[in-house]
JSON list of N, CA and C in Angstrom, two decimals:
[
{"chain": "A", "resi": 1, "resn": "UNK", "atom": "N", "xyz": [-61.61, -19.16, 110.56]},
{"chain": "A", "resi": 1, "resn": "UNK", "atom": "CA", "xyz": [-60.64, -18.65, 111.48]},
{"chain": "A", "resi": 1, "resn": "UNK", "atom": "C", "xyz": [-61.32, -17.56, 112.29]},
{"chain": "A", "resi": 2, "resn": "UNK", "atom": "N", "xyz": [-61.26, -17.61, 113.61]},
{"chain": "A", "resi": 2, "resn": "UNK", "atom": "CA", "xyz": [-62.17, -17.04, 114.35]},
{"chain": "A", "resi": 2, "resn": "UNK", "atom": "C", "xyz": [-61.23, -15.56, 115.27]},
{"chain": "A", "resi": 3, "resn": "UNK", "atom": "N", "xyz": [-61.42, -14.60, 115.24]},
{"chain": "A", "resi": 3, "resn": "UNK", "atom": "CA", "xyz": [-60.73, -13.74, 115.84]},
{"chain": "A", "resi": 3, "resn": "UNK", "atom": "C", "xyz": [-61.39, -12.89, 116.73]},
{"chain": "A", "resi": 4, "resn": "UNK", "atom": "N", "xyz": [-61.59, -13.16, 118.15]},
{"chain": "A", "resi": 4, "resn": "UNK", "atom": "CA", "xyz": [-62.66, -12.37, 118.76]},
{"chain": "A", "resi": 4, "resn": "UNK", "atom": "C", "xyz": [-62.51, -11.11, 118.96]},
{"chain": "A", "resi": 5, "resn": "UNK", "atom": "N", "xyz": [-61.17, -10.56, 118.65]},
{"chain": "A", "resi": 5, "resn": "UNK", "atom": "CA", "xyz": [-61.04, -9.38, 119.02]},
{"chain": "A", "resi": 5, "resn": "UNK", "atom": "C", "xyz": [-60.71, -8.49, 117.79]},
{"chain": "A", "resi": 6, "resn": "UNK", "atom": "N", "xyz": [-61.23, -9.06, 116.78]},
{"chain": "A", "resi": 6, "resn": "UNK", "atom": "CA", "xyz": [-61.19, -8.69, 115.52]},
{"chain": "A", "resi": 6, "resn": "UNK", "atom": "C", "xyz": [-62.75, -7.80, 115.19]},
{"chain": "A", "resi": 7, "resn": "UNK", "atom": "N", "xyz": [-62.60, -6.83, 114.07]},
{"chain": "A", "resi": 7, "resn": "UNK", "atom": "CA", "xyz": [-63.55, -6.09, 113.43]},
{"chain": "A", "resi": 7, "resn": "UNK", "atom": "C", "xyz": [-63.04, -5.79, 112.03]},
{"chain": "A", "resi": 8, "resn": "UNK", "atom": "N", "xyz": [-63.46, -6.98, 111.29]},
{"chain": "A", "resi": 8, "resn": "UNK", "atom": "CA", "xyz": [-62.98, -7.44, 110.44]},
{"chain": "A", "resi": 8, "resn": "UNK", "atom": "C", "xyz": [-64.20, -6.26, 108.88]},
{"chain": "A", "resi": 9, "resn": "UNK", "atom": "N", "xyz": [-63.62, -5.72, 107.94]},
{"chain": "A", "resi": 9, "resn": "UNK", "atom": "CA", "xyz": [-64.28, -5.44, 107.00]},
{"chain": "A", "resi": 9, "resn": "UNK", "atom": "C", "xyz": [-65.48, -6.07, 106.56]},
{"chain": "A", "resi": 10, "resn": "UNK", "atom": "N", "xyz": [-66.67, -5.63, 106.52]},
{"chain": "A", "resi": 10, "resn": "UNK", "atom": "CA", "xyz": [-67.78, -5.88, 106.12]},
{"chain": "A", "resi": 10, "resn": "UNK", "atom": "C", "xyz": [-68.81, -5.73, 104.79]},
{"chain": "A", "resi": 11, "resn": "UNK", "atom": "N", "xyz": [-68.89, -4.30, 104.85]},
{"chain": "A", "resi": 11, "resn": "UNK", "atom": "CA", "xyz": [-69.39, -3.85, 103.83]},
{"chain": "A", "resi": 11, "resn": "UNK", "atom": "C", "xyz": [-69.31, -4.64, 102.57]},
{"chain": "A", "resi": 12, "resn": "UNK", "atom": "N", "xyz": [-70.47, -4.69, 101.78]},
{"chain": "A", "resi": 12, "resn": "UNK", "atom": "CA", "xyz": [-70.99, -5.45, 100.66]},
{"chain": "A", "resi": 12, "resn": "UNK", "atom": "C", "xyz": [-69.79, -6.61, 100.67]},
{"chain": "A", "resi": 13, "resn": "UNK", "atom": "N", "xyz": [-69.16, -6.98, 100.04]},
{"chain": "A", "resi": 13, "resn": "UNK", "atom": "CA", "xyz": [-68.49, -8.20, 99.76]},
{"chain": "A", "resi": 13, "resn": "UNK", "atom": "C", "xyz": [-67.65, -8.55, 101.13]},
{"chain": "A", "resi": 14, "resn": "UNK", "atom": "N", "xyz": [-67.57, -7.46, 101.48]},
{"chain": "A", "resi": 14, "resn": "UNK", "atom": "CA", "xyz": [-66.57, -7.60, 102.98]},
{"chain": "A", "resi": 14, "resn": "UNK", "atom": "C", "xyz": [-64.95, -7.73, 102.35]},
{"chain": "A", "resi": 15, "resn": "UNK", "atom": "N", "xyz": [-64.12, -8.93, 103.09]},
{"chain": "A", "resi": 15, "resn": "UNK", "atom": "CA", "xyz": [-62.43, -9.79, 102.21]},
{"chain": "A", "resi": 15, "resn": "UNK", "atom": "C", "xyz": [-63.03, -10.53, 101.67]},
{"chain": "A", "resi": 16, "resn": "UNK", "atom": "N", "xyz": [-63.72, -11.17, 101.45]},
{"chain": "A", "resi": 16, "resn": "UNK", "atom": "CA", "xyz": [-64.05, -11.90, 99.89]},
{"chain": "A", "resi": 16, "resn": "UNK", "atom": "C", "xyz": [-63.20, -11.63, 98.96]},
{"chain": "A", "resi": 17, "resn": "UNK", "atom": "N", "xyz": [-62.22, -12.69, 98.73]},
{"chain": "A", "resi": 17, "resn": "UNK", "atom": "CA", "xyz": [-61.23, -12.52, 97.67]},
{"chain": "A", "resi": 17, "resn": "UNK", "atom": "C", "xyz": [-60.09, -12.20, 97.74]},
{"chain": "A", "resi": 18, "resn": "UNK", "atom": "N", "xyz": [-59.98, -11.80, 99.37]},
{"chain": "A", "resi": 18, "resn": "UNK", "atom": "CA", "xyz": [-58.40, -11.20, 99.54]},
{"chain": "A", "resi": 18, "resn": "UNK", "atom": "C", "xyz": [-57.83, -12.18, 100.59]},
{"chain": "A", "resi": 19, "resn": "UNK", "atom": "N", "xyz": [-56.67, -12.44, 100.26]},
{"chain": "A", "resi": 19, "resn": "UNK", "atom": "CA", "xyz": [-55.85, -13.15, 100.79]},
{"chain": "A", "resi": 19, "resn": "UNK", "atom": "C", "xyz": [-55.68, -13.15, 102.24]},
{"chain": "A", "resi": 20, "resn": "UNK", "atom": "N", "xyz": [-55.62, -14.13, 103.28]},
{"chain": "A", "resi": 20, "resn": "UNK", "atom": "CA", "xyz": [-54.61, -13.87, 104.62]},
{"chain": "A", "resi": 20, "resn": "UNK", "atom": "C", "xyz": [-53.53, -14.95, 104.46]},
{"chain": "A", "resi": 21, "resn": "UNK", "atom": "N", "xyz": [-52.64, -14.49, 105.32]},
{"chain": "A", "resi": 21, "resn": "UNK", "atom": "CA", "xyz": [-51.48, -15.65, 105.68]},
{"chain": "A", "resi": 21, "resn": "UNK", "atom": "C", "xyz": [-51.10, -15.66, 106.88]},
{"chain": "A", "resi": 22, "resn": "UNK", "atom": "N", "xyz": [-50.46, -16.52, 106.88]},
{"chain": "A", "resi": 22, "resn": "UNK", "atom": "CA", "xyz": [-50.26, -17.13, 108.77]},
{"chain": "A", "resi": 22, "resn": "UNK", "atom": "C", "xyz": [-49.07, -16.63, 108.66]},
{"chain": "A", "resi": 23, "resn": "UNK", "atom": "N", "xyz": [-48.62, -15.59, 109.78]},
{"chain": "A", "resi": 23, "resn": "UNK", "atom": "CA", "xyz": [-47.28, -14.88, 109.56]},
{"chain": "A", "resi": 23, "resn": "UNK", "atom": "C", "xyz": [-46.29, -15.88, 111.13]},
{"chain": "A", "resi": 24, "resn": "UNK", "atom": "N", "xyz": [-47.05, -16.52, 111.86]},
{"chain": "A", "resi": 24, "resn": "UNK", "atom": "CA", "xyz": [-46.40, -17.05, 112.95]},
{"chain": "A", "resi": 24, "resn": "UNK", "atom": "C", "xyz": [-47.17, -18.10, 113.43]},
{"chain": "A", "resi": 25, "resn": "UNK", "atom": "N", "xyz": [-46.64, -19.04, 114.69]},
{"chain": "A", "resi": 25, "resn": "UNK", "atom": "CA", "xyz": [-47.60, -19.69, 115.32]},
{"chain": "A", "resi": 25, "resn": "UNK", "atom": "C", "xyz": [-47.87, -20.97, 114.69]},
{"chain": "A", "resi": 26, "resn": "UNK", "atom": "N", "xyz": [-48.73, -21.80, 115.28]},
{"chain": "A", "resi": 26, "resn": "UNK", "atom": "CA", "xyz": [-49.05, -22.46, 114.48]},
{"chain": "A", "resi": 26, "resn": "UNK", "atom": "C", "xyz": [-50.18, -22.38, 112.89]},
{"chain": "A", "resi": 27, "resn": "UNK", "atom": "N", "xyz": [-49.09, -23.13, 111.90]},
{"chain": "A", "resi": 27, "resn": "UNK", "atom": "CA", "xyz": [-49.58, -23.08, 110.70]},
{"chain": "A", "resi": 27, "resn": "UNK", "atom": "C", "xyz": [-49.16, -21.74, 109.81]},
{"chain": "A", "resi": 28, "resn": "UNK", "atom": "N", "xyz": [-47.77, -21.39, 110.47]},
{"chain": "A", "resi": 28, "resn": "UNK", "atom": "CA", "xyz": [-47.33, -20.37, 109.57]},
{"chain": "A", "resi": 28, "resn": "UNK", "atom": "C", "xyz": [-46.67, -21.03, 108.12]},
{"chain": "A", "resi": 29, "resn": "UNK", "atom": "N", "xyz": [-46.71, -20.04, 107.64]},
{"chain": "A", "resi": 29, "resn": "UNK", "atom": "CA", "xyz": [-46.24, -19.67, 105.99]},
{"chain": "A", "resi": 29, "resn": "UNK", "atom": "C", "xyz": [-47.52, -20.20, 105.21]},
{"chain": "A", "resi": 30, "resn": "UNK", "atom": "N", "xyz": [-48.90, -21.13, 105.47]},
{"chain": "A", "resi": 30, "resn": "UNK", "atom": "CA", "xyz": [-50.10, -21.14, 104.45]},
{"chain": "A", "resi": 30, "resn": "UNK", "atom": "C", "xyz": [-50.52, -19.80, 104.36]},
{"chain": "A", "resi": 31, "resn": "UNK", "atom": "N", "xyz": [-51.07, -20.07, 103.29]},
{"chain": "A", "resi": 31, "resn": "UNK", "atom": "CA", "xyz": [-51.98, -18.33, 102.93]},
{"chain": "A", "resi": 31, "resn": "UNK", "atom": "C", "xyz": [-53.31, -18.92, 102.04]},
{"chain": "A", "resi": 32, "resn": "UNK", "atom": "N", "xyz": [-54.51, -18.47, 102.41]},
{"chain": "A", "resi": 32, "resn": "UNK", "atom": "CA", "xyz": [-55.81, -18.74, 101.86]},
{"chain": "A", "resi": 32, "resn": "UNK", "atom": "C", "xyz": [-56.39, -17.74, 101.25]},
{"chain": "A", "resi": 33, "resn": "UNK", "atom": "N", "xyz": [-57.10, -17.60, 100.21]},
{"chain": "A", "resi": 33, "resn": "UNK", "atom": "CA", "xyz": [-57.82, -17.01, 99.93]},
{"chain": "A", "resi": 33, "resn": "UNK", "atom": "C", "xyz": [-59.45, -16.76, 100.95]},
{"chain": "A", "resi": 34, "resn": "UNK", "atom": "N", "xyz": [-59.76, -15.75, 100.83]},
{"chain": "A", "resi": 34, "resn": "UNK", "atom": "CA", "xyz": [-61.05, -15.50, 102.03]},
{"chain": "A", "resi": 34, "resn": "UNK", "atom": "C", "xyz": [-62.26, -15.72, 100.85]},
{"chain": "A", "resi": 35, "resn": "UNK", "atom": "N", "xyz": [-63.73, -16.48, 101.43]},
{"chain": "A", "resi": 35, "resn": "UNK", "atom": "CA", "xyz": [-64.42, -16.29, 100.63]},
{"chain": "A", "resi": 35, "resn": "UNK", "atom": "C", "xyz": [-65.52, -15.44, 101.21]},
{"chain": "A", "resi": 36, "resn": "UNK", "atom": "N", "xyz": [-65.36, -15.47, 102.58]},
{"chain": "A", "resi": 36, "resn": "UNK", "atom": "CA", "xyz": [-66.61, -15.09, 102.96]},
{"chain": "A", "resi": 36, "resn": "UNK", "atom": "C", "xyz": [-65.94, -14.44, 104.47]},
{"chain": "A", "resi": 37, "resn": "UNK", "atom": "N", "xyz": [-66.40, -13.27, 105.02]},
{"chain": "A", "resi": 37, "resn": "UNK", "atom": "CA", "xyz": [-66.33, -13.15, 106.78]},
{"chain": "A", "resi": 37, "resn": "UNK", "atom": "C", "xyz": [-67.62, -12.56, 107.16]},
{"chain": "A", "resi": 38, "resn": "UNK", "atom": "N", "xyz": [-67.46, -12.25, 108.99]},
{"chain": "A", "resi": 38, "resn": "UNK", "atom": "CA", "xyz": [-68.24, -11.63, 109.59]},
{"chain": "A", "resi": 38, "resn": "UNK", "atom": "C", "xyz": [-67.28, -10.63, 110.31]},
{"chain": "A", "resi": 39, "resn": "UNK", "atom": "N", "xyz": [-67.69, -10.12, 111.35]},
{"chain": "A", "resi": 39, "resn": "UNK", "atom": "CA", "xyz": [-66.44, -8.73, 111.75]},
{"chain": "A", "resi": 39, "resn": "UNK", "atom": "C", "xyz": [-65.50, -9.80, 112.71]},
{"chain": "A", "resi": 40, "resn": "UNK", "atom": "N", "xyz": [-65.66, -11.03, 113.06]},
{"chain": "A", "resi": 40, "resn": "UNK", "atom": "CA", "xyz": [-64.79, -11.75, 113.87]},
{"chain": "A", "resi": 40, "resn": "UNK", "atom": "C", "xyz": [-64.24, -13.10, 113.61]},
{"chain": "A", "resi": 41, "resn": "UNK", "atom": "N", "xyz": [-65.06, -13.84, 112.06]},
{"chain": "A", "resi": 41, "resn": "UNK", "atom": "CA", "xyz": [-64.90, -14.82, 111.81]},
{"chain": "A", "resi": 41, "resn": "UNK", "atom": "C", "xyz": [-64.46, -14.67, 110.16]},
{"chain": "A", "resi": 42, "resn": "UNK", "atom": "N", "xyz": [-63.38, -15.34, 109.60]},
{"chain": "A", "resi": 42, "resn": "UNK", "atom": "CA", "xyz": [-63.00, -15.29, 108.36]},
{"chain": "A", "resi": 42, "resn": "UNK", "atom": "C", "xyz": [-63.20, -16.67, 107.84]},
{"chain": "A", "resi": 43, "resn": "UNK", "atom": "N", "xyz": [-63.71, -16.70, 106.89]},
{"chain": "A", "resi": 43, "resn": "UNK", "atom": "CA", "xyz": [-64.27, -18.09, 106.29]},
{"chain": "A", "resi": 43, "resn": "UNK", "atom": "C", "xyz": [-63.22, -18.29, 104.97]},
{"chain": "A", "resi": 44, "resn": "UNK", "atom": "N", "xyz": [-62.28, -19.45, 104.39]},
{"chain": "A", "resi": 44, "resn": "UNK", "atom": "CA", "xyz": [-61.39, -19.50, 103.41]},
{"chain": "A", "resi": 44, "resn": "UNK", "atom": "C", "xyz": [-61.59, -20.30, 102.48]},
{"chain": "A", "resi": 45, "resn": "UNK", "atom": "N", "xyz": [-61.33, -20.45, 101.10]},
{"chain": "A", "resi": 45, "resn": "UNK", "atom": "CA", "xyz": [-62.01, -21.07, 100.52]},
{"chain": "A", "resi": 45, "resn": "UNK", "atom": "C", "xyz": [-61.15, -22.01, 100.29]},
{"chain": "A", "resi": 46, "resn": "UNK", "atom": "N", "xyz": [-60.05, -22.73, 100.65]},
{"chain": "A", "resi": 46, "resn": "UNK", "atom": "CA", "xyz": [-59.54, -24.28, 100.89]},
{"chain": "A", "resi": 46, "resn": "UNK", "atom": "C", "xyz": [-59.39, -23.90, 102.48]},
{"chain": "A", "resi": 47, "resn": "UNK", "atom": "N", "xyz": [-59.68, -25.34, 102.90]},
{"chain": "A", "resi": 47, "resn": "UNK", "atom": "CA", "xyz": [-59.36, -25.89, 104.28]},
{"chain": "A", "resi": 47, "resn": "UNK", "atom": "C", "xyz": [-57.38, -25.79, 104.55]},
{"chain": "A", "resi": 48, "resn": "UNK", "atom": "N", "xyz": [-57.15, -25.03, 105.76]},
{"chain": "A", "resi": 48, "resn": "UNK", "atom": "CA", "xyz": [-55.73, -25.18, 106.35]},
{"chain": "A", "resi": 48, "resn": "UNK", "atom": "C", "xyz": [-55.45, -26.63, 106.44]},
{"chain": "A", "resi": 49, "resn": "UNK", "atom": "N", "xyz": [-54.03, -26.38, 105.91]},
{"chain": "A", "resi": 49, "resn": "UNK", "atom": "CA", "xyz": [-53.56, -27.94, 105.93]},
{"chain": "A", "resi": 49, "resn": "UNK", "atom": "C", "xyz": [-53.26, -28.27, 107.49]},
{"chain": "A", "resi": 50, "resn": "UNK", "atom": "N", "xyz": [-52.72, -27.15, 108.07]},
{"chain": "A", "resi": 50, "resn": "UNK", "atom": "CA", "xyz": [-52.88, -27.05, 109.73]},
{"chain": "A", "resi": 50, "resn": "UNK", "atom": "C", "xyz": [-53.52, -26.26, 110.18]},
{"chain": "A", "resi": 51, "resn": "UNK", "atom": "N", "xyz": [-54.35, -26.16, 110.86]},
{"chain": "A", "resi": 51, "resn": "UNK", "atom": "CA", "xyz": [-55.32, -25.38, 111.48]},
{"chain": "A", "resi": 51, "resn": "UNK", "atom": "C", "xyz": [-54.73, -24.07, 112.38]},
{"chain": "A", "resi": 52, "resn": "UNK", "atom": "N", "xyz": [-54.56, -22.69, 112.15]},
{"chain": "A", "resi": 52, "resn": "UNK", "atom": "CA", "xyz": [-54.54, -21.71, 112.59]},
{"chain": "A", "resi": 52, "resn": "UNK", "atom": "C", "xyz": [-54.84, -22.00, 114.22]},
{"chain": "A", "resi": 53, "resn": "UNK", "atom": "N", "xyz": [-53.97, -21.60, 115.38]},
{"chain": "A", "resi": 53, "resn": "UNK", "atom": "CA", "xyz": [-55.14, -21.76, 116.36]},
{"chain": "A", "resi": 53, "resn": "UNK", "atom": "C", "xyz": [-54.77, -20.38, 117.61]},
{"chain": "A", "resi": 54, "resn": "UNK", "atom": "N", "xyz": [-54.98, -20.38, 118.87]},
{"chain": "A", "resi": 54, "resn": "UNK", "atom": "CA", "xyz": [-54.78, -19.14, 118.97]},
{"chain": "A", "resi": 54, "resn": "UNK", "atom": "C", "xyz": [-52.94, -18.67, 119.39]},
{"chain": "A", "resi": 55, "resn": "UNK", "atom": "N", "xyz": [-52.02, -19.38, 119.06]},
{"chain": "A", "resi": 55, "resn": "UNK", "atom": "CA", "xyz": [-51.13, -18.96, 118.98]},
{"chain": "A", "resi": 55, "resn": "UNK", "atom": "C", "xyz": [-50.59, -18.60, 117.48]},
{"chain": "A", "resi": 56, "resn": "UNK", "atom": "N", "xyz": [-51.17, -18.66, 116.44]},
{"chain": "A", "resi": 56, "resn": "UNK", "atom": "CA", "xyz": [-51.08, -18.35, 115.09]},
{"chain": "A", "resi": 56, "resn": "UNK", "atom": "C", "xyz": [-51.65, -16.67, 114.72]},
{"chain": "A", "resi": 57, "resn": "UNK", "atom": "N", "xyz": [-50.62, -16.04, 114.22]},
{"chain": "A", "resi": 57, "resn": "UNK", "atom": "CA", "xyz": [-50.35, -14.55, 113.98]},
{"chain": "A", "resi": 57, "resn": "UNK", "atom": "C", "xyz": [-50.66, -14.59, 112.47]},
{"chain": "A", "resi": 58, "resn": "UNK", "atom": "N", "xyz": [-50.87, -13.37, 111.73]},
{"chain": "A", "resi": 58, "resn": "UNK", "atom": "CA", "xyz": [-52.22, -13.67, 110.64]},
{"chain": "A", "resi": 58, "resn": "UNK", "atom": "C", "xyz": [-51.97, -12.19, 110.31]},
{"chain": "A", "resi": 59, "resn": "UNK", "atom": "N", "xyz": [-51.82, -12.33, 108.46]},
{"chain": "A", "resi": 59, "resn": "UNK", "atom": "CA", "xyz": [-51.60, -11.00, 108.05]},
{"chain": "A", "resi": 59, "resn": "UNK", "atom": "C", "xyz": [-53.02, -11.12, 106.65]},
{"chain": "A", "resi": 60, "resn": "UNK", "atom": "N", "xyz": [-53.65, -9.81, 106.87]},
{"chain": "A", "resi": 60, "resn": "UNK", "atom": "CA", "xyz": [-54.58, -9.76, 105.43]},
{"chain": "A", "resi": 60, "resn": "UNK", "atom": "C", "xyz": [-54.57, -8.88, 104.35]},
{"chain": "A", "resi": 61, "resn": "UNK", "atom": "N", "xyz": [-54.32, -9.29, 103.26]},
{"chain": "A", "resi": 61, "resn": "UNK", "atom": "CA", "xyz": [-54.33, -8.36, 102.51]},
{"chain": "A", "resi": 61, "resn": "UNK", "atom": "C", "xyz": [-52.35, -8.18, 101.81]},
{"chain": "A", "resi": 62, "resn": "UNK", "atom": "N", "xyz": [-52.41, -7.21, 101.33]},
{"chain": "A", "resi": 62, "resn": "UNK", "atom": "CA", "xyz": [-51.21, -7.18, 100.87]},
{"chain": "A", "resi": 62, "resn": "UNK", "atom": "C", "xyz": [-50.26, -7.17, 99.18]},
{"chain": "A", "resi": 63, "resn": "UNK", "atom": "N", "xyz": [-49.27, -6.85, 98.92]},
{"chain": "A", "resi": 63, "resn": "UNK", "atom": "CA", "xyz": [-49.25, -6.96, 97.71]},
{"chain": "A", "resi": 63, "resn": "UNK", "atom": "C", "xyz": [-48.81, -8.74, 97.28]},
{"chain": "A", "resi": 64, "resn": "UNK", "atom": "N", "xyz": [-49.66, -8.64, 96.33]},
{"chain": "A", "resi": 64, "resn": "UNK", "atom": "CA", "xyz": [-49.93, -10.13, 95.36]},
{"chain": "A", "resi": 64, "resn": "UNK", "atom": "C", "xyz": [-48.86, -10.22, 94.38]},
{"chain": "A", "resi": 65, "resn": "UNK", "atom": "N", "xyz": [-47.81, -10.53, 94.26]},
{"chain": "A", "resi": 65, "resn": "UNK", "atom": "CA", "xyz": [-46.37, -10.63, 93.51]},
{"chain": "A", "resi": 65, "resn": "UNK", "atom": "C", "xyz": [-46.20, -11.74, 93.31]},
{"chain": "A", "resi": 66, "resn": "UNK", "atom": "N", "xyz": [-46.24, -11.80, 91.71]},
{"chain": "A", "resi": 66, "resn": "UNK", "atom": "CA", "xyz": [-45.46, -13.05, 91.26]},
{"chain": "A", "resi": 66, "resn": "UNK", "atom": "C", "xyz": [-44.42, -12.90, 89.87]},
{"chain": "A", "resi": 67, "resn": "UNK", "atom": "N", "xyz": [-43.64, -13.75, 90.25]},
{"chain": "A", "resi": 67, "resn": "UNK", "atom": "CA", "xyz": [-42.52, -12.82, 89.52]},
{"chain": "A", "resi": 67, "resn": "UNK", "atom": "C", "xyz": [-41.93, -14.40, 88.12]},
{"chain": "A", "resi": 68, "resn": "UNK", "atom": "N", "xyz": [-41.55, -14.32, 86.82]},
{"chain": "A", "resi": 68, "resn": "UNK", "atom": "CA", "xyz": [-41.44, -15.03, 86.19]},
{"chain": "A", "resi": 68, "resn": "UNK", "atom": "C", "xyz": [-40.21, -14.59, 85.70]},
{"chain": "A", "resi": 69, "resn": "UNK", "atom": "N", "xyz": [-38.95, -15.78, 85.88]},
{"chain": "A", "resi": 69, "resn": "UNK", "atom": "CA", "xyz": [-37.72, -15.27, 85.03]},
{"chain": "A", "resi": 69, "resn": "UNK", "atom": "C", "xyz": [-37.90, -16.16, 84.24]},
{"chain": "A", "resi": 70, "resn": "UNK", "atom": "N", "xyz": [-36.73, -16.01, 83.55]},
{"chain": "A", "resi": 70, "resn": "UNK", "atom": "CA", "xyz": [-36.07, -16.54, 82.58]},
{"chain": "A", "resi": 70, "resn": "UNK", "atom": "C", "xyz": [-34.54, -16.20, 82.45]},
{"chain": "A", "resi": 71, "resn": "UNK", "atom": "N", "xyz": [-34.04, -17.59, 81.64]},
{"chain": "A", "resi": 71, "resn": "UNK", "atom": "CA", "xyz": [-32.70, -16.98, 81.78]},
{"chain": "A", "resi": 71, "resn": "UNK", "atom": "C", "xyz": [-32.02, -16.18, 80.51]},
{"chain": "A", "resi": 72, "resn": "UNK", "atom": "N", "xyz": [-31.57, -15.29, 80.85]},
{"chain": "A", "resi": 72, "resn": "UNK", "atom": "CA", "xyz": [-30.78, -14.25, 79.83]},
{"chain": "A", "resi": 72, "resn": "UNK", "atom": "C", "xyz": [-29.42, -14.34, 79.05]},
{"chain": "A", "resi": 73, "resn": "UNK", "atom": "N", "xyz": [-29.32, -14.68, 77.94]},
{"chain": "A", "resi": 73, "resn": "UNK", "atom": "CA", "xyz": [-27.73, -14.86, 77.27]},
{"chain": "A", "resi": 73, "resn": "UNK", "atom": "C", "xyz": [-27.61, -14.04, 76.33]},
{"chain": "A", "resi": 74, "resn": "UNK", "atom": "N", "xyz": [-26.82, -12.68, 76.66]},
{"chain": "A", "resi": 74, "resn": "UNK", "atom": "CA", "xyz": [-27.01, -12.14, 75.64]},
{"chain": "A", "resi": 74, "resn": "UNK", "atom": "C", "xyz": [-25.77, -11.61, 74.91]},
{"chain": "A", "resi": 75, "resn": "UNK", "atom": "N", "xyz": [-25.08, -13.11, 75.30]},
{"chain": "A", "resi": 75, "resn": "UNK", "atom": "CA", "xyz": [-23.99, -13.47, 74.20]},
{"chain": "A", "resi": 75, "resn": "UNK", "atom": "C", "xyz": [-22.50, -12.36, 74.04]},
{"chain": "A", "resi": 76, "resn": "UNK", "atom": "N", "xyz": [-22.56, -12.13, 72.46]},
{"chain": "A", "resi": 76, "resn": "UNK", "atom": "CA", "xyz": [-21.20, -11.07, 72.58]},
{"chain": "A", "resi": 76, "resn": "UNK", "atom": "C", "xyz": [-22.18, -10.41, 71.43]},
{"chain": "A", "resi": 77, "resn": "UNK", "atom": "N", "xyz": [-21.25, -8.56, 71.63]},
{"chain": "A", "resi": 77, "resn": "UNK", "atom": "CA", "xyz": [-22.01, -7.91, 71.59]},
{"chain": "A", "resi": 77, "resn": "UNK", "atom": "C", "xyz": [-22.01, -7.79, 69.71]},
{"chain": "A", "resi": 78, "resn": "UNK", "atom": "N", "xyz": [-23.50, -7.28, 69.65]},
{"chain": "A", "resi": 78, "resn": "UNK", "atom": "CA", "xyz": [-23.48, -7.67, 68.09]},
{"chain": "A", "resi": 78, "resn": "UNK", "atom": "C", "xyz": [-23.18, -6.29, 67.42]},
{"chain": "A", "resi": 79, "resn": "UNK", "atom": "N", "xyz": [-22.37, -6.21, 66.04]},
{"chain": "A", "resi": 79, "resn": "UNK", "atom": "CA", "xyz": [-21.94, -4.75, 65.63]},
{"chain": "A", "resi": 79, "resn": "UNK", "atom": "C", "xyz": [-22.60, -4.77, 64.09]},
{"chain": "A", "resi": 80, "resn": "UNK", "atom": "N", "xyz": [-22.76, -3.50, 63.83]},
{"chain": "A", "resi": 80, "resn": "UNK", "atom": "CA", "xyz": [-23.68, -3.45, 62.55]},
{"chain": "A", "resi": 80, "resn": "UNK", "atom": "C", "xyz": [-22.36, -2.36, 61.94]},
{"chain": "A", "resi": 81, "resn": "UNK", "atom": "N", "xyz": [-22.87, -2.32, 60.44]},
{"chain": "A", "resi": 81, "resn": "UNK", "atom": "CA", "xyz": [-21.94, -1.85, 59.87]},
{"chain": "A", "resi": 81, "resn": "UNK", "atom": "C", "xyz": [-22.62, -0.60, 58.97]}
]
C-alpha cells in the first residue's frame, strides 16, 4: 500500500507487526497486519481481498480488543445458614 504523502515510522523494525485498517473507500472494513514498510510504502503480510486504492482512507495502529463472553445464569439467590 503505497502512500506518497506519507512518512511512515522507520526506525529498526519500523510497523512491523502493527496493524492498519481501511477506515473508508475502497476496501474498507479489511485490516492487515504490516510486515514490513518504507516512509511511503507499507508492505502486509496477507494480500487485500480488495485492493486499497487511492480513494481508500487507512487507520494504523490502535487498540487490539478482543472480547470473549459467555453466558451468565446466576439463577436464584443462594442462602447459607
Amino acid at each position: 500500500m503505497t502512500d506518497s504523502g506519507a512518512e511512515f515510522y522507520t526506525t529498526g523494525g519500523g510497523l512491523a507487526g502493527v496493524k492498519v485498517r481501511i477506515t473508508g473507500g475502497t476496501g474498507v472494513g479489511q485490516t492487515r497486519r504490516i510486515s514490513s514498510n518504507t516512509g511511503t510504502v507499507l508492505t502486509v503480510e496477507t494480500a487485500w481481498e480488495t485492493t486499497p486504492d487511492t480513494t481508500s482512507t487507512y487507520r494504523i495502529g490502535g487498540i487490539d480488543l478482543e472480547l470473549e463472553t459467555k453466558a451468565l445464569d446466576f439463577g436464584a439467590p443462594h442462602q447459607t445458614k
